[in-house]
Amino acid sequence: MEIFRYLTDLINRVHYLQDIKGQDWRGAQYLLEELLKLKERPYEIGEKKLEEILKGLASRLELLEERAAQELTPYEIVKITRNPQRFTLLDILDNVYDSYTELGGEGEINIDPAVVCARAMISRRVGNKVYMHQVIVIGHEKGHGEEYRTGGSAKPWGNEKALRYMRVAETEGIPIHFYVFTPGAYPIEDYPGAAQQIARNLYFMAKLKVPTVAFISEGGSGGAEAIALADMRLMASRGYYSVISPEGAAAIEGKVKEGQRPPRELIEFCARQLRITAEDNLRFGTIDRIVPEPPLGARRNDYQFFKRLRYEMIRATDEVVLRTKSLRAFRSYALRRQKEEASPPEEFDLYIRWDLSEIEIEKLLEIRSKKYRALSSWAVQEKKSSLKSYLEKTHDLGSRVYHDVRYGVLKQGQKMIQRFMEELSGEGAVILKQVTEPLKVAYDLLAVKRRPRVRIVSSEEQAIEEMGELYVSPLALEDRTVTCPNAEKYGCPDLWVPDLYGEFCGVCPNCGYHFPLEYEWYLRNIFDAGSVKEFNQDIASGNPLGFEGYEKRLAQARRRSGRDSGIITFQARIGGIALVAAMLIADFRQGTVGVAEGEKFIRACDRARVMKRPFLAFIHTTGGIRIHEGTLGVVQMPRCTMAVREYIDAGGLYLVVYDNNSYAGPVASFLGCSPYQFAIRSTRIGFAGPRVIRETTGEDIPPDYHSAENALRRGHIQGIWDRRELRKKLYQALLTMGGKNLYYR
Amino acid sequence: MAFDHQEINKLLQQLRANPYRYHVVTTPHTGYLRAFLVKEGDKVIGPRGKWLEKPGTKLFVLERERNEKIIRAPLEGEVYKIYQNLLGKFVEAYQPVVEIRHALTQEEIIAEILQRTLHIVRAPEKARYFLAPQLAQRLEKKGLGQVLIQPGEEMLIMSFMKRETPVIHQGKPMVVFRIFFSRQQMVEQGAPLLGLCLPEEVPYIEKLISRVKEEWPSQSA
């Protein structure tokens, strides 16, 4: 029986090898056939002889496996990660934790079977004593081939469930262990919406008041980020963490038509270029540590690996906790840990409690913020002389002091006095009223002439109406007509271009369809004349991954747009209200977000916080995260969300306005987390485009699936604005949402 | 009798002789006809997809004020005639440009015959409709084409926002031959609900349908 099991195991190993390296790799098929032959008639050969034969075959297989491990390409690592024999979250729960209770569903009977949440216990032996730690485990469950797990693609409500149990962990003050096993989020817009829910998760995780550790095996872009903003990010040595699947990248790079598969070489090329392996990610700083696996990856029965993972998870949580306590304790702990790197011991030399005091929580959040702000900062390219940067720094400091005094000290004092006066005059008025009331009634009776009513003059209305000469788009210079896309449906007449882009502001007067306009139109017509002052123009998009052939396209984008990045950050005024704004533009690589864009966005956000101004994110277009920057692009999602969270927590007013097309990463992070999101009519907002949805879910979607109307219907946005009224609407929004204390709460 | 047998025979003969419908594609507005994008005899397809989101075959280019508009085929068929003489010329609105010959499918022919032969009860309002319980019971027992309804009898119940109104049969006693709606379906105003016919016409219509089914291959075949 034992030998039969051994034979089956060998067959499985050959299958596994074939899955990774290909069917006929170095005679693997021949080996498999031999093993299968043996399996057919094990009893005829005799146990002893069979054992001998198997030993010979096993040593051949081992040799093959060694060879395979030496020559692993990034795409083969992707295949290891996706193999159904690989360990999954439930295997981890069984083998790493001592006991667990699944929350929010079990197996198929579940809110979303692709997301598993559990309350678990993990034990630590110190000497003869065993200590139990309580944790909440949240992660993706790929399953071993079960259809209902959707391969670990979390549905929007699955991510919502994850968020719910993060809240539970926060209430109970216990750490969270996140396990990322996802090829990407399930791209559907049904409420709460793929993008919007990921954004909400990120927003919450940015200031989650418990220690968090994430372990990444398969990190597919936004879907991974939904549960990966953690204090410590570990990664399996045979895992991958990427902005897009190599197949997806190859389809884009090779401009492959829908339904066709990109060539294998192109997929291999993209997998190499995207820098998706654990080593690459560690080098770029997007993860903190690699958890070693067996050379060909850990499978579900690799108990040695689970032991290692258990050690790593406990150590990582310890480190996160110790950092908040004292630097010295942390240092000595880290040193000890380094010694243990090669062979982790069974026992731990000390017990560390994982609960934090109020002060420690503050410290934890501060460290987390610093960690994410520093991510990918090495890749920021800034063309600036040292004198200029010195001057700017001085200016920044000056402005910080000024605004702190102006809105911090003075405004607070002023507010207190005002509040005191209001209370005093309120009480005084009541006493005075009792005396004067009879006199007033008598006077009103006798007086023939009515007192004139006080007229409130609204200077605000005037301020918003006063707009100098309108900027007219150069699109209007053509003498021809265009057809409205809704002409067949609503019978719209053809539109003469000079009229359309001039007087009509690019809006069909019949059906209200909005034709796309260049970003300059908004810059010149929405904000007060001459008030737009750009900053941080020197931060330029680069090629941090060294993606082959990308430099050329970048240069082309620069030439065409005359800009160095896909975002413009500036200070401006609307009807006299000063604000800070960031604008993602279509002209530069479709407004995709990379390191430069993320950095500029964060700096703008910080400037708004320091200057205590409302912050407007105007999205002319965004195509998502720039795939050529790999995970350095993906980490802009947590980074920017962190900045937004800190801005809002400090009392800022954050408005998002979408125009044209807004998809993927940015919507699923720093845009989707805004409480006030508006769209200009005829825009499209969503997580993934129709093609990706069709390919992932296998279902077709209606043509208006991503329309602003549907986004509003699903509750993703708060309203739809007409472009012709954008200035007025923005002004109104600033006043109503900002209220009396517009600049700051 | 509600319909003339001779007329039906004539219709069948007509359909047999010429099982096509001719669709004339006209210009939506004035302009210059710049190019034809199809030839006579070409096969063309109409809009497809679940939401008809994939447009039909390009037929010709009409230009007005330097706005080139491509006119596409509204239905499937074969280009039967092209008005070549219009090429490069200024055309008025609604001028015929291309004729498409659409081969009628079995389903379309049956629908046409039913429309001519049956007495159609249409939805008076946009609402959900249910068969009157008694009628439903009888239909369940006997099946379509067997249940006679008398004038003044309740046929349907119109239900909208919890308001229920009966639909009463008027005219001669008739047999329920077809039901065009399903339970819980929101039926638009004017859409067909029931197809009725006189009891003696039932075998005749059934025969007609089976003949059509024999003679024309179904679309799915």
mmCIF file of N, CA, C and O in Angstrom, chain B residues 72-117:
data_model
loop_
_atom_site.group_PDB
_atom_site.id
_atom_site.type_symbol
_atom_site.label_atom_id
_atom_site.label_comp_id
_atom_site.label_asym_id
_atom_site.label_seq_id
_atom_site.Cartn_x
_atom_site.Cartn_y
_atom_site.Cartn_z
ATOM 1 N N ARG B 72 -25.617 51.798 -42.964
ATOM 2 C CA ARG B 72 -25.433 50.357 -42.803
ATOM 3 C C ARG B 72 -26.731 49.596 -43.044
ATOM 4 O O ARG B 72 -27.819 50.168 -42.991
ATOM 5 N N ALA B 73 -26.558 48.306 -43.270
ATOM 6 C CA ALA B 73 -27.724 47.464 -43.558
ATOM 7 C C ALA B 73 -28.566 47.283 -42.299
ATOM 8 O O ALA B 73 -28.023 46.956 -41.244
ATOM 9 N N PRO B 74 -29.894 47.487 -42.402
ATOM 10 C CA PRO B 74 -30.735 47.317 -41.226
ATOM 11 C C PRO B 74 -31.191 45.876 -41.019
ATOM 12 O O PRO B 74 -31.708 45.549 -39.957
ATOM 13 N N LEU B 75 -31.031 45.022 -42.046
ATOM 14 C CA LEU B 75 -31.464 43.623 -41.881
ATOM 15 C C LEU B 75 -30.621 42.699 -42.760
ATOM 16 O O LEU B 75 -29.890 43.152 -43.643
ATOM 17 N N GLU B 76 -30.758 41.429 -42.509
ATOM 18 C CA GLU B 76 -29.953 40.456 -43.230
ATOM 19 C C GLU B 76 -30.538 40.200 -44.616
ATOM 20 O O GLU B 76 -31.755 40.269 -44.789
ATOM 21 N N GLY B 77 -29.705 39.922 -45.571
ATOM 22 C CA GLY B 77 -30.213 39.600 -46.908
ATOM 23 C C GLY B 77 -29.142 39.714 -47.961
ATOM 24 O O GLY B 77 -27.949 39.565 -47.676
ATOM 25 N N GLU B 78 -29.622 39.984 -49.174
ATOM 26 C CA GLU B 78 -28.708 40.056 -50.305
ATOM 27 C C GLU B 78 -28.963 41.395 -50.983
ATOM 28 O O GLU B 78 -30.114 41.835 -51.072
ATOM 29 N N VAL B 79 -27.886 42.027 -51.452
ATOM 30 C CA VAL B 79 -28.090 43.304 -52.140
ATOM 31 C C VAL B 79 -28.752 42.993 -53.483
ATOM 32 O O VAL B 79 -28.188 42.303 -54.325
ATOM 33 N N TYR B 80 -29.955 43.484 -53.660
ATOM 34 C CA TYR B 80 -30.757 43.139 -54.833
ATOM 35 C C TYR B 80 -30.555 44.172 -55.923
ATOM 36 O O TYR B 80 -30.406 43.845 -57.084
ATOM 37 N N LYS B 81 -30.528 45.409 -55.499
ATOM 38 C CA LYS B 81 -30.408 46.465 -56.512
ATOM 39 C C LYS B 81 -29.635 47.642 -55.923
ATOM 40 O O LYS B 81 -29.831 47.997 -54.758
ATOM 41 N N ILE B 82 -28.768 48.200 -56.736
ATOM 42 C CA ILE B 82 -28.060 49.415 -56.322
ATOM 43 C C ILE B 82 -28.363 50.494 -57.350
ATOM 44 O O ILE B 82 -28.254 50.258 -58.559
ATOM 45 N N TYR B 83 -28.733 51.652 -56.886
ATOM 46 C CA TYR B 83 -29.034 52.768 -57.796
ATOM 47 C C TYR B 83 -27.718 53.443 -58.177
ATOM 48 O O TYR B 83 -27.360 54.495 -57.643
ATOM 49 N N GLN B 84 -26.996 52.793 -59.079
ATOM 50 C CA GLN B 84 -25.648 53.256 -59.444
ATOM 51 C C GLN B 84 -25.651 54.673 -59.999
ATOM 52 O O GLN B 84 -24.664 55.391 -59.858
ATOM 53 N N ASN B 85 -26.755 55.050 -60.623
ATOM 54 C CA ASN B 85 -26.806 56.370 -61.262
ATOM 55 C C ASN B 85 -26.644 57.517 -60.265
ATOM 56 O O ASN B 85 -26.327 58.635 -60.616
ATOM 57 N N LEU B 86 -26.816 57.214 -58.952
ATOM 58 C CA LEU B 86 -26.727 58.280 -57.949
ATOM 59 C C LEU B 86 -25.291 58.556 -57.507
ATOM 60 O O LEU B 86 -25.021 59.540 -56.840
ATOM 61 N N LEU B 87 -24.373 57.685 -57.883
ATOM 62 C CA LEU B 87 -22.996 57.788 -57.399
ATOM 63 C C LEU B 87 -22.387 59.147 -57.743
ATOM 64 O O LEU B 87 -22.400 59.567 -58.892
ATOM 65 N N GLY B 88 -21.886 59.808 -56.743
ATOM 66 C CA GLY B 88 -21.233 61.106 -56.924
ATOM 67 C C GLY B 88 -22.206 62.253 -57.040
ATOM 68 O O GLY B 88 -21.804 63.408 -57.110
ATOM 69 N N LYS B 89 -23.497 61.955 -57.043
ATOM 70 C CA LYS B 89 -24.492 63.030 -57.238
ATOM 71 C C LYS B 89 -25.082 63.490 -55.911
ATOM 72 O O LYS B 89 -24.997 62.799 -54.900
ATOM 73 N N PHE B 90 -25.699 64.645 -55.977
ATOM 74 C CA PHE B 90 -26.405 65.168 -54.801
ATOM 75 C C PHE B 90 -27.760 64.464 -54.714
ATOM 76 O O PHE B 90 -28.473 64.373 -55.706
ATOM 77 N N VAL B 91 -28.080 63.958 -53.553
ATOM 78 C CA VAL B 91 -29.368 63.266 -53.419
ATOM 79 C C VAL B 91 -30.233 63.949 -52.360
ATOM 80 O O VAL B 91 -29.716 64.561 -51.421
ATOM 81 N N GLU B 92 -31.523 63.824 -52.533
ATOM 82 C CA GLU B 92 -32.468 64.377 -51.562
ATOM 83 C C GLU B 92 -32.636 63.380 -50.418
ATOM 84 O O GLU B 92 -32.186 62.248 -50.510
ATOM 85 N N ALA B 93 -33.332 63.808 -49.398
ATOM 86 C CA ALA B 93 -33.603 62.905 -48.281
ATOM 87 C C ALA B 93 -34.609 61.835 -48.715
ATOM 88 O O ALA B 93 -35.445 62.093 -49.579
ATOM 89 N N TYR B 94 -34.539 60.696 -48.110
ATOM 90 C CA TYR B 94 -35.443 59.561 -48.341
ATOM 91 C C TYR B 94 -35.421 59.038 -49.782
ATOM 92 O O TYR B 94 -36.394 58.488 -50.273
ATOM 93 N N GLN B 95 -34.329 59.260 -50.470
ATOM 94 C CA GLN B 95 -34.213 58.724 -51.830
ATOM 95 C C GLN B 95 -33.724 57.272 -51.763
ATOM 96 O O GLN B 95 -32.754 56.980 -51.070
ATOM 97 N N PRO B 96 -34.376 56.347 -52.488
ATOM 98 C CA PRO B 96 -33.903 54.956 -52.440
ATOM 99 C C PRO B 96 -32.498 54.832 -53.033
ATOM 100 O O PRO B 96 -32.209 55.435 -54.063
ATOM 101 N N VAL B 97 -31.636 54.087 -52.337
ATOM 102 C CA VAL B 97 -30.253 53.933 -52.794
ATOM 103 C C VAL B 97 -29.917 52.456 -53.008
ATOM 104 O O VAL B 97 -29.331 52.092 -54.020
ATOM 105 N N VAL B 98 -30.301 51.638 -52.052
ATOM 106 C CA VAL B 98 -29.973 50.210 -52.136
ATOM 107 C C VAL B 98 -31.230 49.415 -51.795
ATOM 108 O O VAL B 98 -31.987 49.815 -50.899
ATOM 109 N N GLU B 99 -31.456 48.332 -52.508
ATOM 110 C CA GLU B 99 -32.563 47.448 -52.131
ATOM 111 C C GLU B 99 -31.993 46.147 -51.620
ATOM 112 O O GLU B 99 -31.095 45.565 -52.245
ATOM 113 N N ILE B 100 -32.484 45.702 -50.470
ATOM 114 C CA ILE B 100 -31.998 44.445 -49.897
ATOM 115 C C ILE B 100 -33.118 43.423 -49.977
ATOM 116 O O ILE B 100 -34.256 43.704 -49.581
ATOM 117 N N ARG B 101 -32.774 42.241 -50.495
ATOM 118 C CA ARG B 101 -33.767 41.182 -50.566
ATOM 119 C C ARG B 101 -33.539 40.251 -49.378
ATOM 120 O O ARG B 101 -32.489 39.638 -49.257
ATOM 121 N N HIS B 102 -34.542 40.225 -48.547
ATOM 122 C CA HIS B 102 -34.402 39.446 -47.322
ATOM 123 C C HIS B 102 -35.217 38.155 -47.460
ATOM 124 O O HIS B 102 -36.425 38.197 -47.669
ATOM 125 N N ALA B 103 -34.539 37.015 -47.365
ATOM 126 C CA ALA B 103 -35.256 35.738 -47.474
ATOM 127 C C ALA B 103 -36.015 35.483 -46.183
ATOM 128 O O ALA B 103 -35.421 35.465 -45.115
ATOM 129 N N LEU B 104 -37.335 35.303 -46.298
ATOM 130 C CA LEU B 104 -38.149 35.105 -45.094
ATOM 131 C C LEU B 104 -37.836 33.752 -44.463
ATOM 132 O O LEU B 104 -37.703 32.751 -45.174
ATOM 133 N N THR B 105 -37.749 33.746 -43.160
ATOM 134 C CA THR B 105 -37.498 32.481 -42.472
ATOM 135 C C THR B 105 -38.841 31.837 -42.136
ATOM 136 O O THR B 105 -39.890 32.479 -42.232
ATOM 137 N N GLN B 106 -38.770 30.578 -41.735
ATOM 138 C CA GLN B 106 -39.995 29.866 -41.373
ATOM 139 C C GLN B 106 -40.779 30.618 -40.290
ATOM 140 O O GLN B 106 -41.988 30.801 -40.393
ATOM 141 N N GLU B 107 -40.024 31.095 -39.293
ATOM 142 C CA GLU B 107 -40.668 31.787 -38.170
ATOM 143 C C GLU B 107 -41.368 33.054 -38.650
ATOM 144 O O GLU B 107 -42.472 33.374 -38.214
ATOM 145 N N GLU B 108 -40.694 33.768 -39.548
ATOM 146 C CA GLU B 108 -41.272 35.017 -40.044
ATOM 147 C C GLU B 108 -42.540 34.741 -40.845
ATOM 148 O O GLU B 108 -43.527 35.473 -40.753
ATOM 149 N N ILE B 109 -42.528 33.660 -41.644
ATOM 150 C CA ILE B 109 -43.694 33.330 -42.456
ATOM 151 C C ILE B 109 -44.861 32.927 -41.558
ATOM 152 O O ILE B 109 -45.997 33.397 -41.736
ATOM 153 N N ILE B 110 -44.542 32.100 -40.566
ATOM 154 C CA ILE B 110 -45.619 31.696 -39.645
ATOM 155 C C ILE B 110 -46.201 32.918 -38.955
ATOM 156 O O ILE B 110 -47.418 33.076 -38.821
ATOM 157 N N ALA B 111 -45.298 33.819 -38.529
ATOM 158 C CA ALA B 111 -45.766 35.023 -37.837
ATOM 159 C C ALA B 111 -46.667 35.833 -38.743
ATOM 160 O O ALA B 111 -47.713 36.344 -38.319
ATOM 161 N N GLU B 112 -46.283 35.923 -40.006
ATOM 162 C CA GLU B 112 -47.076 36.708 -40.948
ATOM 163 C C GLU B 112 -48.457 36.059 -41.158
ATOM 164 O O GLU B 112 -49.484 36.736 -41.169
ATOM 165 N N ILE B 113 -48.440 34.730 -41.310
ATOM 166 C CA ILE B 113 -49.709 34.021 -41.527
ATOM 167 C C ILE B 113 -50.610 34.172 -40.299
ATOM 168 O O ILE B 113 -51.803 34.480 -40.425
ATOM 169 N N LEU B 114 -50.010 33.989 -39.132
ATOM 170 C CA LEU B 114 -50.814 34.103 -37.907
ATOM 171 C C LEU B 114 -51.408 35.502 -37.783
ATOM 172 O O LEU B 114 -52.544 35.677 -37.372
ATOM 173 N N GLN B 115 -50.600 36.474 -38.136
ATOM 174 C CA GLN B 115 -51.076 37.847 -38.018
ATOM 175 C C GLN B 115 -52.278 38.084 -38.931
ATOM 176 O O GLN B 115 -53.199 38.814 -38.591
ATOM 177 N N ARG B 116 -52.249 37.444 -40.085
ATOM 178 C CA ARG B 116 -53.353 37.638 -41.026
ATOM 179 C C ARG B 116 -54.578 36.809 -40.648
ATOM 180 O O ARG B 116 -55.697 37.189 -40.972
ATOM 181 N N THR B 117 -54.360 35.655 -40.058
ATOM 182 C CA THR B 117 -55.481 34.749 -39.833
ATOM 183 C C THR B 117 -56.114 34.890 -38.464
ATOM 184 O O THR B 117 -57.316 34.679 -38.318
#
